[in-house]
C-alpha cells in the first residue's frame, strides 16, 4: 500500500513559467527582449495561473551562448537592463503572489570572466586551479572528448601551451569544482541572489560538475570525437558538492531548485532529489526528449517517436519516483523545438489547437511540477529554415558543421535542424498582429515566426477556445484538486497505440485522463465507466461521445 499522500509543499503545487528574456518582450526597441519588457507582461503571465517564473540567464555575458557564458555573476547584462530593473521586477513578481527563480550556470563561466582571465595568464596564476588545465598528448588535445557544441572539448591556450577543458563552446571554460575556493565563490554568489529575495535556482548541467577522470571516451557517431559523458555526468563527488551547497546555502532558504541533469535516471533522480537527499528539490529528465533522437546524439538522426515509448518513459518516471522524489514535467524549454510540431499535429489550425491542448493535458496532470516554456501556452509552432545562414544558435551551427565535415548531405542536415533545433524555441513571442508581433519596435534579434499575424497572444486572450485559455483552465483545475496534485499514477490501456490513458488516485478518489495522440478516432472502452458524467475538462465541447475519442481528443474526469 502506497503512502497516502506526499507531504505538501508550495513548489510541488506550483506551475512554472519559463521566460527566455531575449525573446520575450523588448521595451526599448533594440530588438532584444529585456527586464522592462517582462515587467510589462506580468499581468499576462499571472493571468495564466502560474506561480513561479524561471528566467534564463540575465547576468553580464558576452552572449556567445546567449547568457550561458557568464562574465559577471553579480550584475545584470546591459542588454536586459540594470540591477534596479531586476529589483523592481522581483518586487512586482512578489507583489502578484508569484515567485522568481534564476538560472545558475556554474559548470563553466565565460572566458571573459575575470577568474578565467587571471587563470590563463600563467601556470602559477593564483586562479590557475580554478579551471581544468592539462598538457597536450601526442601533439594534440589531452584526450578525444568532443564538445557539446561541436569540435574538441579542449582548446590550447597560447600563453602557456596548455589546454583547458570546455564541455560546451571554447568560450565556456569548465570550472574546477575540486578546488574549495571555487565552491566558496559559487556559494557566496548564490547567497548574494538569495539575499536579494529570489526564490530558487534552475541549475544548468549540474550533474557535470564532478569529473571522474580524463581518459578517452567511447567514440561518438562519426567516429571523430569521444563522448565525455561517461566520465563527466554524475561524477564521484557531485552529491558531496550538492550536499555542501545545501548545507551552506540552500537549506537556509525556502526555495525551489531544479537540476538540469544530463544522463538522469529515476534511480539518480532519487539520489539527487529524493525527499531526504538534502540536495535538490527536483531534477529534469531527458528520457522523454530522447524518444525520437538518434543514438547517443540528437544530431545523428531523428526517428519518429512511438506512443509506446512515451508511455513507458513517463510510466517509469511516475511510478519510480512516487513517494520518493518529485518529477519536473516539461515538453519544451529553450533547448527544444516546439512540442506541437514535434508531438502534436500542425497540418491544420484545428489540429494544432486540439493537439496542443491534448499534450498539455497529458503531461501536466501527471505527478510533478509543470514547466511551461513561453509561447507553449499559445501552441506556437516551429519555423521553417531554408539554410544554415538563418540559424543563430551555436549548438545547431557547431553540430551541423561536424556533420557536414563527415560528408552528411546538406539536405539531411537541414531536415534534422528543422525537426529538432533549439532555434525554434528562440523566435520572439508574438504578442499581437502589430509589426514584429509587438515584440519590438526595432529589428528583432532573430525573426518571428511569419504566422504571428494570426497566431498571437492578443487573439488568444480574446478567444475562449484558445490554447491559452485552455491552459488557464487546466492549471486552475490542477491547483484545486488534491488528487491531481498528489495522486498516485497508474497507466491504463497500456496496449493502445493511439490513446494515452492514466488514472491518479488519492484517499479513495480517482481522476481519469484520456488523450488521443492520433489523427484518427480511437476506441476508449474506459469511458463506459464514466458514462453520463461530464468531464471536468475536455478539448471538444461536451467531451467524448460513445467511448470514442476524436482526433487529438482529450478529457479529464474527476470523481
Ligand atoms: C544547458 C542550457 O540549457 C543550454 O541552453 C546551454 O547552452 C548549455 N547548458 C550550456 O550552458
XYZ file of C-alpha atoms and ligand atoms in Angstrom:
570
model
C 0.000 0.000 0.000
C 1.449 3.355 -1.028
C 1.847 6.171 1.472
C -1.382 8.063 1.012
C -0.089 11.484 0.189
C 3.344 13.018 -0.301
C 3.962 15.903 2.114
C 2.560 19.144 0.725
C 4.961 21.829 -0.489
C 4.412 25.017 -2.481
C 6.936 24.001 -5.108
C 5.043 20.767 -5.706
C 1.755 22.588 -6.202
C 3.279 25.357 -8.306
C 3.374 25.605 -12.085
C 6.482 27.250 -13.517
C 6.570 29.593 -16.498
C 9.928 29.832 -18.228
C 10.888 33.161 -19.740
C 13.665 33.410 -22.295
C 14.276 37.118 -21.730
C 15.944 37.784 -25.061
C 12.805 36.728 -26.919
C 10.007 37.697 -24.553
C 9.368 41.414 -24.898
C 11.583 44.323 -25.928
C 10.815 47.627 -24.203
C 13.453 49.854 -25.804
C 13.399 48.975 -29.481
C 16.873 47.448 -29.675
C 15.440 44.151 -30.904
C 16.354 42.219 -27.753
C 13.859 41.431 -25.014
C 14.595 42.934 -21.612
C 13.518 43.160 -17.964
C 11.236 46.161 -18.501
C 9.594 44.164 -21.245
C 8.946 41.313 -18.832
C 7.569 43.759 -16.266
C 5.036 44.958 -18.802
C 3.813 41.411 -19.364
C 3.473 40.223 -15.780
C -0.312 40.510 -15.913
C -0.323 38.144 -18.866
C 1.826 35.637 -17.008
C -0.152 35.887 -13.796
C -3.462 35.523 -15.628
C -2.287 32.195 -16.980
C -2.309 30.894 -13.415
C 1.343 30.061 -12.947
C 3.079 30.541 -9.611
C 6.754 30.747 -10.472
C 8.752 32.453 -13.197
C 12.080 30.932 -14.195
C 14.315 33.396 -16.017
C 17.016 32.151 -18.360
C 20.362 33.852 -17.566
C 20.307 37.634 -17.385
C 23.781 38.087 -15.903
C 26.531 40.025 -17.661
C 27.716 37.939 -20.566
C 29.441 38.270 -23.935
C 26.416 36.326 -25.225
C 28.260 33.623 -27.132
C 25.766 31.080 -25.761
C 23.005 33.606 -25.084
C 23.884 34.155 -21.451
C 25.127 30.673 -20.551
C 28.608 32.198 -20.742
C 28.690 34.493 -17.716
C 31.400 37.092 -17.202
C 29.956 38.599 -14.010
C 27.577 36.628 -11.829
C 26.601 39.643 -9.768
C 25.441 42.081 -12.384
C 22.669 42.297 -14.939
C 23.667 42.300 -18.564
C 23.063 45.795 -20.003
C 21.090 44.207 -22.875
C 18.456 43.306 -20.306
C 18.592 46.378 -18.077
C 20.006 47.281 -14.689
C 20.056 45.868 -11.189
C 17.367 48.418 -10.314
C 15.185 46.952 -13.101
C 15.799 43.494 -11.708
C 14.867 44.527 -8.187
C 11.709 46.126 -9.460
C 10.811 43.028 -11.422
C 11.378 40.830 -8.379
C 9.230 43.109 -6.219
C 6.439 43.118 -8.821
C 6.535 39.346 -9.175
C 6.254 39.003 -5.394
C 3.525 41.623 -5.181
C 1.465 39.450 -7.501
C 1.973 36.420 -5.254
C 4.361 34.736 -7.676
C 7.997 33.725 -7.172
C 11.127 34.141 -9.232
C 13.745 31.505 -9.975
C 17.063 32.313 -11.613
C 19.349 30.194 -13.777
C 22.519 29.035 -12.037
C 25.305 28.369 -14.532
C 28.303 27.121 -12.599
C 29.714 24.193 -14.519
C 31.505 26.850 -16.560
C 31.975 30.597 -16.862
C 32.667 32.818 -19.848
C 36.277 33.014 -20.995
C 35.836 36.735 -20.289
C 35.149 36.156 -16.614
C 37.934 37.781 -14.532
C 38.580 34.372 -12.911
C 39.457 32.848 -16.268
C 41.366 35.883 -17.500
C 43.545 35.528 -14.421
C 43.700 31.752 -14.658
C 45.002 31.699 -18.213
C 47.818 34.181 -17.518
C 50.401 31.687 -16.332
C 50.797 28.237 -14.854
C 51.435 29.837 -11.483
C 48.463 32.189 -11.516
C 46.597 32.045 -8.176
C 43.470 31.201 -10.175
C 45.146 28.561 -12.368
C 43.470 25.769 -10.463
C 40.014 27.342 -10.771
C 39.696 25.763 -14.228
C 40.783 22.450 -15.733
C 44.164 22.749 -17.446
C 46.162 19.880 -18.913
C 49.180 19.310 -21.115
C 48.502 18.085 -24.632
C 49.108 14.472 -25.612
C 50.950 13.449 -28.768
C 50.905 16.957 -30.089
C 47.144 17.296 -29.701
C 44.392 17.653 -27.116
C 44.762 15.756 -23.800
C 42.012 13.295 -24.823
C 39.474 12.621 -27.561
C 36.453 14.325 -25.964
C 34.104 16.226 -28.236
C 32.354 19.396 -27.024
C 28.593 19.599 -26.857
C 28.616 22.340 -29.480
C 30.912 20.504 -31.925
C 34.688 20.282 -32.199
C 37.083 19.224 -29.471
C 36.304 19.825 -25.792
C 39.831 21.176 -25.322
C 41.375 24.423 -26.532
C 45.091 25.117 -26.483
C 45.951 28.433 -24.908
C 48.863 30.346 -26.399
C 50.044 31.872 -23.110
C 51.206 28.566 -21.604
C 50.727 25.958 -24.336
C 48.358 24.024 -22.048
C 44.790 23.047 -22.921
C 41.674 23.978 -20.971
C 38.501 21.911 -20.840
C 35.187 23.218 -22.148
C 32.328 20.734 -22.400
C 30.463 23.415 -24.355
C 31.897 26.251 -26.502
C 35.582 27.270 -26.265
C 34.293 30.498 -24.689
C 32.799 28.439 -21.809
C 35.729 27.007 -19.811
C 34.726 24.431 -17.160
C 35.259 25.417 -13.544
C 37.258 23.085 -11.329
C 34.856 22.118 -8.546
C 37.568 20.092 -6.832
C 39.003 23.423 -5.716
C 37.299 24.540 -2.473
C 37.888 28.187 -3.373
C 35.665 27.729 -6.444
C 32.914 26.278 -4.300
C 33.221 29.130 -1.795
C 32.897 31.670 -4.602
C 29.854 29.935 -6.094
C 28.080 29.568 -2.742
C 28.748 33.217 -1.902
C 27.304 34.280 -5.205
C 24.186 32.167 -4.664
C 23.760 33.768 -1.279
C 24.022 37.201 -2.879
C 20.939 36.445 -5.004
C 19.001 34.816 -2.175
C 19.628 37.881 -0.053
C 18.060 39.933 -2.826
C 14.978 37.778 -2.341
C 14.932 35.320 -5.229
C 13.073 32.064 -4.712
C 15.389 29.489 -6.156
C 17.591 28.272 -8.958
C 17.356 26.132 -12.044
C 20.809 24.576 -12.151
C 22.399 24.351 -15.557
C 24.071 20.990 -16.375
C 24.601 20.479 -12.661
C 25.257 16.744 -12.989
C 28.505 17.537 -14.856
C 30.377 19.422 -12.136
C 32.409 16.478 -10.837
C 34.708 14.813 -13.347
C 35.698 11.188 -12.738
C 38.787 11.264 -14.923
C 40.163 12.271 -18.275
C 40.590 9.060 -20.256
C 39.379 8.871 -23.870
C 35.629 8.373 -24.187
C 33.737 5.934 -26.434
C 33.556 7.276 -29.983
C 30.530 9.406 -30.828
C 28.675 8.907 -34.134
C 31.006 9.837 -36.970
C 33.997 8.491 -35.100
C 35.891 11.763 -34.772
C 35.398 12.565 -31.089
C 34.845 10.630 -27.901
C 31.924 11.049 -25.509
C 32.906 12.878 -22.288
C 29.658 11.954 -20.539
C 30.702 8.608 -19.035
C 33.348 10.463 -17.036
C 31.624 13.822 -16.584
C 27.988 13.020 -15.836
C 27.179 12.072 -12.227
C 30.838 12.078 -11.237
C 32.186 10.766 -7.935
C 31.858 13.967 -5.874
C 28.714 15.521 -7.335
C 26.489 14.512 -4.396
C 29.059 15.678 -1.896
C 29.218 19.065 -3.677
C 25.444 19.423 -3.745
C 25.085 18.486 -0.106
C 27.689 21.087 0.726
C 25.698 23.598 -1.332
C 22.574 22.630 0.550
C 24.249 22.876 3.933
C 25.876 26.198 3.244
C 23.191 27.936 1.174
C 20.004 26.207 0.071
C 18.848 24.874 3.431
C 18.743 28.447 4.730
C 16.061 29.486 2.235
C 12.584 28.255 1.360
C 13.423 27.733 -2.262
C 12.710 25.757 -5.406
C 15.693 24.063 -7.001
C 15.661 22.008 -10.151
C 18.688 20.349 -11.644
C 19.294 20.025 -15.342
C 20.698 16.529 -15.090
C 22.266 15.061 -18.187
C 22.140 11.276 -18.019
C 19.351 11.272 -15.444
C 17.537 8.070 -14.469
C 14.786 7.526 -11.881
C 17.370 5.987 -9.535
C 19.645 9.020 -9.907
C 16.721 11.415 -9.531
C 16.038 9.831 -6.140
C 19.663 10.360 -5.161
C 19.767 13.973 -6.323
C 16.297 14.949 -5.264
C 14.955 12.263 -3.003
C 12.743 13.787 -0.308
C 15.505 13.146 2.228
C 18.500 13.552 -0.055
C 19.497 17.006 1.189
C 20.427 18.067 -2.340
C 17.821 19.352 -4.819
C 14.026 19.635 -4.862
C 13.652 18.048 -8.301
C 15.546 17.256 -11.485
C 14.718 17.357 -15.174
C 14.846 14.065 -17.035
C 15.650 13.783 -20.734
C 14.267 10.330 -21.494
C 11.102 11.939 -22.839
C 13.113 14.241 -25.096
C 15.098 11.246 -26.346
C 12.159 9.238 -27.699
C 12.857 10.496 -31.211
C 16.622 11.037 -31.006
C 19.444 9.313 -32.795
C 21.705 7.013 -30.866
C 23.638 8.958 -28.205
C 23.307 12.174 -30.196
C 20.218 14.078 -31.242
C 22.041 15.430 -34.304
C 22.881 11.969 -35.546
C 19.411 11.148 -36.772
C 15.842 11.556 -35.812
C 13.241 8.893 -35.827
C 9.512 9.149 -35.461
C 8.574 8.738 -31.813
C 6.227 5.966 -30.773
C 3.460 6.461 -28.243
C 4.588 3.214 -26.609
C 7.967 4.833 -25.815
C 6.374 7.968 -24.384
C 4.165 5.792 -22.188
C 6.985 3.618 -20.997
C 9.277 6.571 -20.200
C 6.623 8.515 -18.328
C 5.251 5.480 -16.519
C 8.739 4.546 -15.342
C 9.349 8.052 -14.004
C 5.894 8.401 -12.485
C 5.981 5.104 -10.635
C 9.623 5.004 -9.590
C 9.626 8.493 -8.092
C 6.255 8.202 -6.366
C 6.699 8.685 -2.629
C 10.453 9.185 -3.027
C 11.099 12.211 -5.227
C 9.226 14.774 -7.298
C 9.001 14.994 -11.084
C 9.660 18.109 -13.169
C 7.343 17.882 -16.181
C 8.164 19.551 -19.492
C 7.550 19.217 -23.214
C 9.517 22.343 -24.063
C 12.278 24.642 -22.990
C 14.771 26.932 -24.711
C 16.791 23.894 -25.887
C 13.924 22.100 -27.628
C 11.752 22.634 -30.685
C 8.057 23.430 -30.283
C 6.154 20.466 -28.868
C 3.063 20.802 -31.027
C 5.260 20.497 -34.140
C 7.057 17.528 -32.630
C 4.428 15.548 -30.749
C 1.180 17.108 -31.971
C -0.207 17.955 -35.405
C 0.201 21.217 -37.289
C -1.442 20.091 -40.515
C -4.457 22.340 -39.862
C -5.342 25.102 -37.435
C -7.944 22.901 -35.806
C -5.450 20.105 -35.244
C -2.802 22.469 -33.925
C -5.191 23.756 -31.290
C -6.597 20.369 -30.327
C -3.245 18.636 -30.157
C -1.586 21.458 -28.187
C -4.344 21.191 -25.584
C -4.090 17.412 -25.562
C -0.322 17.459 -24.982
C -0.644 19.837 -22.042
C -3.399 17.719 -20.520
C -1.436 14.521 -20.870
C 1.774 15.727 -19.251
C 0.805 18.452 -16.826
C -1.745 16.340 -14.970
C 0.865 13.771 -14.022
C 2.523 13.881 -10.615
C 5.120 16.639 -10.694
C 5.636 20.332 -11.263
C 4.742 21.555 -14.779
C 7.249 23.761 -16.589
C 5.709 25.790 -19.407
C 8.029 27.485 -21.868
C 6.946 30.915 -23.125
C 4.641 30.539 -26.100
C 3.850 26.909 -25.375
C 0.615 28.202 -23.854
C -0.251 29.604 -27.289
C 0.630 26.367 -29.075
C 3.417 28.088 -31.014
C 4.902 26.044 -33.858
C 8.355 25.569 -35.394
C 9.613 27.882 -38.128
C 10.986 26.585 -41.396
C 14.681 27.197 -42.040
C 15.803 27.061 -45.667
C 19.517 27.283 -44.911
C 22.029 27.328 -42.085
C 22.553 31.062 -42.656
C 19.224 31.603 -40.933
C 20.469 29.958 -37.739
C 21.861 31.999 -34.870
C 22.289 29.193 -32.311
C 25.844 27.968 -31.851
C 24.820 24.460 -30.828
C 22.962 23.981 -34.098
C 25.725 25.546 -36.161
C 28.538 23.620 -34.446
C 26.868 20.247 -34.729
C 25.840 20.845 -38.338
C 29.437 21.796 -39.197
C 30.651 18.479 -37.728
C 28.070 16.502 -39.695
C 28.790 18.321 -42.957
C 32.520 17.700 -42.457
C 31.704 13.989 -42.164
C 30.015 14.110 -45.555
C 26.382 14.129 -44.423
C 24.398 15.789 -47.258
C 23.099 19.305 -46.565
C 19.548 18.136 -47.203
C 19.748 15.648 -44.323
C 21.416 18.204 -42.083
C 18.626 20.710 -42.725
C 15.952 18.085 -42.134
C 17.351 17.496 -38.646
C 17.619 21.247 -37.994
C 14.019 21.789 -38.989
C 12.912 18.975 -36.748
C 14.954 19.359 -33.603
C 16.975 22.599 -33.442
C 16.576 24.789 -30.371
C 16.462 27.783 -32.703
C 12.716 27.109 -32.996
C 12.123 27.905 -29.330
C 14.041 31.134 -29.521
C 11.867 33.021 -32.003
C 10.397 36.091 -30.279
C 6.956 35.970 -28.643
C 4.121 37.104 -30.912
C 2.059 39.451 -28.739
C -0.239 40.844 -31.429
C -0.535 41.346 -35.180
C 1.439 44.608 -34.966
C 4.734 44.660 -36.924
C 7.056 42.016 -35.481
C 4.207 40.789 -33.354
C 4.558 43.737 -30.994
C 7.699 42.092 -29.628
C 9.836 45.066 -30.630
C 9.543 48.366 -32.436
C 13.021 47.753 -33.846
C 14.575 44.857 -35.717
C 14.210 41.612 -33.741
C 17.488 39.818 -32.964
C 16.054 36.768 -34.761
C 12.899 36.827 -36.898
C 9.477 35.923 -35.553
C 7.506 33.053 -36.973
C 5.813 34.615 -40.025
C 2.454 33.307 -38.812
C 2.347 35.857 -35.985
C -0.389 37.894 -37.672
C -2.854 35.140 -36.797
C -1.103 33.177 -34.085
C -0.513 35.680 -31.306
C -1.320 36.282 -27.653
C -3.853 39.062 -28.222
C -6.033 36.841 -30.412
C -5.864 34.019 -27.916
C -6.734 36.134 -24.902
C -9.969 37.083 -26.712
C -10.881 33.599 -27.867
C -12.468 31.438 -25.137
C -11.445 28.288 -27.046
C -7.808 29.260 -27.458
C -4.876 27.195 -26.311
C -4.046 29.976 -23.828
C -7.498 29.858 -22.216
C -7.380 26.079 -22.104
C -4.048 26.252 -20.237
C -5.671 28.592 -17.731
C -8.464 26.118 -17.127
C -6.034 23.227 -16.915
C -3.768 24.923 -14.383
C -6.744 26.034 -12.287
C -8.153 22.514 -12.309
C -4.822 21.040 -11.246
C -4.332 23.567 -8.496
C -7.751 22.968 -6.991
C -7.528 19.201 -6.877
C -5.518 17.209 -4.352
C -5.845 14.095 -6.455
C -4.349 15.840 -9.487
C -1.578 17.367 -7.389
C -0.601 14.403 -5.265
C -2.424 11.325 -6.538
C -0.627 8.126 -7.495
C -0.331 7.463 -11.200
C -1.345 4.256 -12.951
C -1.172 3.644 -16.689
C -4.387 2.379 -18.314
C -4.857 0.715 -21.719
C -1.112 0.060 -21.995
C -1.501 -1.675 -25.372
C -3.277 1.159 -27.179
C -1.169 2.667 -29.947
C -3.346 5.777 -30.091
C -4.533 6.546 -26.586
C -2.513 7.563 -23.557
C -4.781 6.981 -20.566
C -3.918 7.032 -16.887
C -5.513 7.412 -13.518
C -4.467 9.355 -10.455
C -5.754 8.126 -7.132
C -5.613 9.545 -3.646
C -7.546 8.771 -0.482
C -10.132 6.785 -2.410
C -10.621 9.474 -5.048
C -9.837 8.834 -8.720
C -9.117 11.036 -11.703
C -9.023 9.656 -15.229
C -7.080 11.353 -18.007
C -7.536 10.147 -21.596
C -5.607 11.533 -24.556
C -5.778 10.542 -28.196
C -2.315 11.132 -29.685
C -3.505 10.267 -33.186
C -5.358 11.967 -36.013
C -7.864 9.089 -36.206
C -10.776 8.219 -33.980
C -9.742 5.865 -31.196
C -11.694 3.400 -29.157
C -11.541 4.093 -25.427
C -13.540 1.439 -23.513
C -12.521 3.000 -20.205
C -15.027 5.741 -20.836
C -18.018 3.471 -20.235
C -17.363 3.622 -16.507
C -17.767 7.391 -16.678
C -20.800 7.459 -19.000
C -23.250 10.202 -18.132
C -20.716 12.176 -16.149
C -19.413 15.352 -17.761
C -15.649 15.719 -17.917
C -14.011 18.308 -15.687
C -12.040 19.434 -18.743
C -12.070 18.494 -22.429
C -10.819 19.866 -25.706
C -14.054 19.147 -27.643
C -17.221 20.829 -26.369
C -19.129 18.437 -24.167
C -16.337 15.862 -24.146
C -16.069 12.375 -25.647
C -19.068 10.589 -27.163
C -19.745 6.850 -27.295
C -16.492 5.533 -25.810
C -14.601 7.004 -28.732
C -12.025 9.750 -28.809
C -11.970 12.000 -31.856
C -8.628 13.096 -33.403
C -6.427 14.521 -30.611
C -9.351 14.491 -28.223
C -8.561 14.575 -24.518
C -10.679 14.620 -21.405
C -10.252 14.674 -17.663
C -12.769 13.013 -15.337
C -12.809 13.637 -11.618
C -14.723 11.588 -9.133
C 22.185 23.790 -20.917
C 21.397 25.002 -21.294
O 20.036 24.741 -21.156
C 21.800 25.359 -22.694
O 20.969 26.332 -23.247
C 23.230 25.796 -22.647
O 23.681 26.068 -23.955
C 24.123 24.727 -22.027
N 23.550 24.159 -20.843
C 25.470 25.282 -21.660
O 25.364 26.105 -20.540
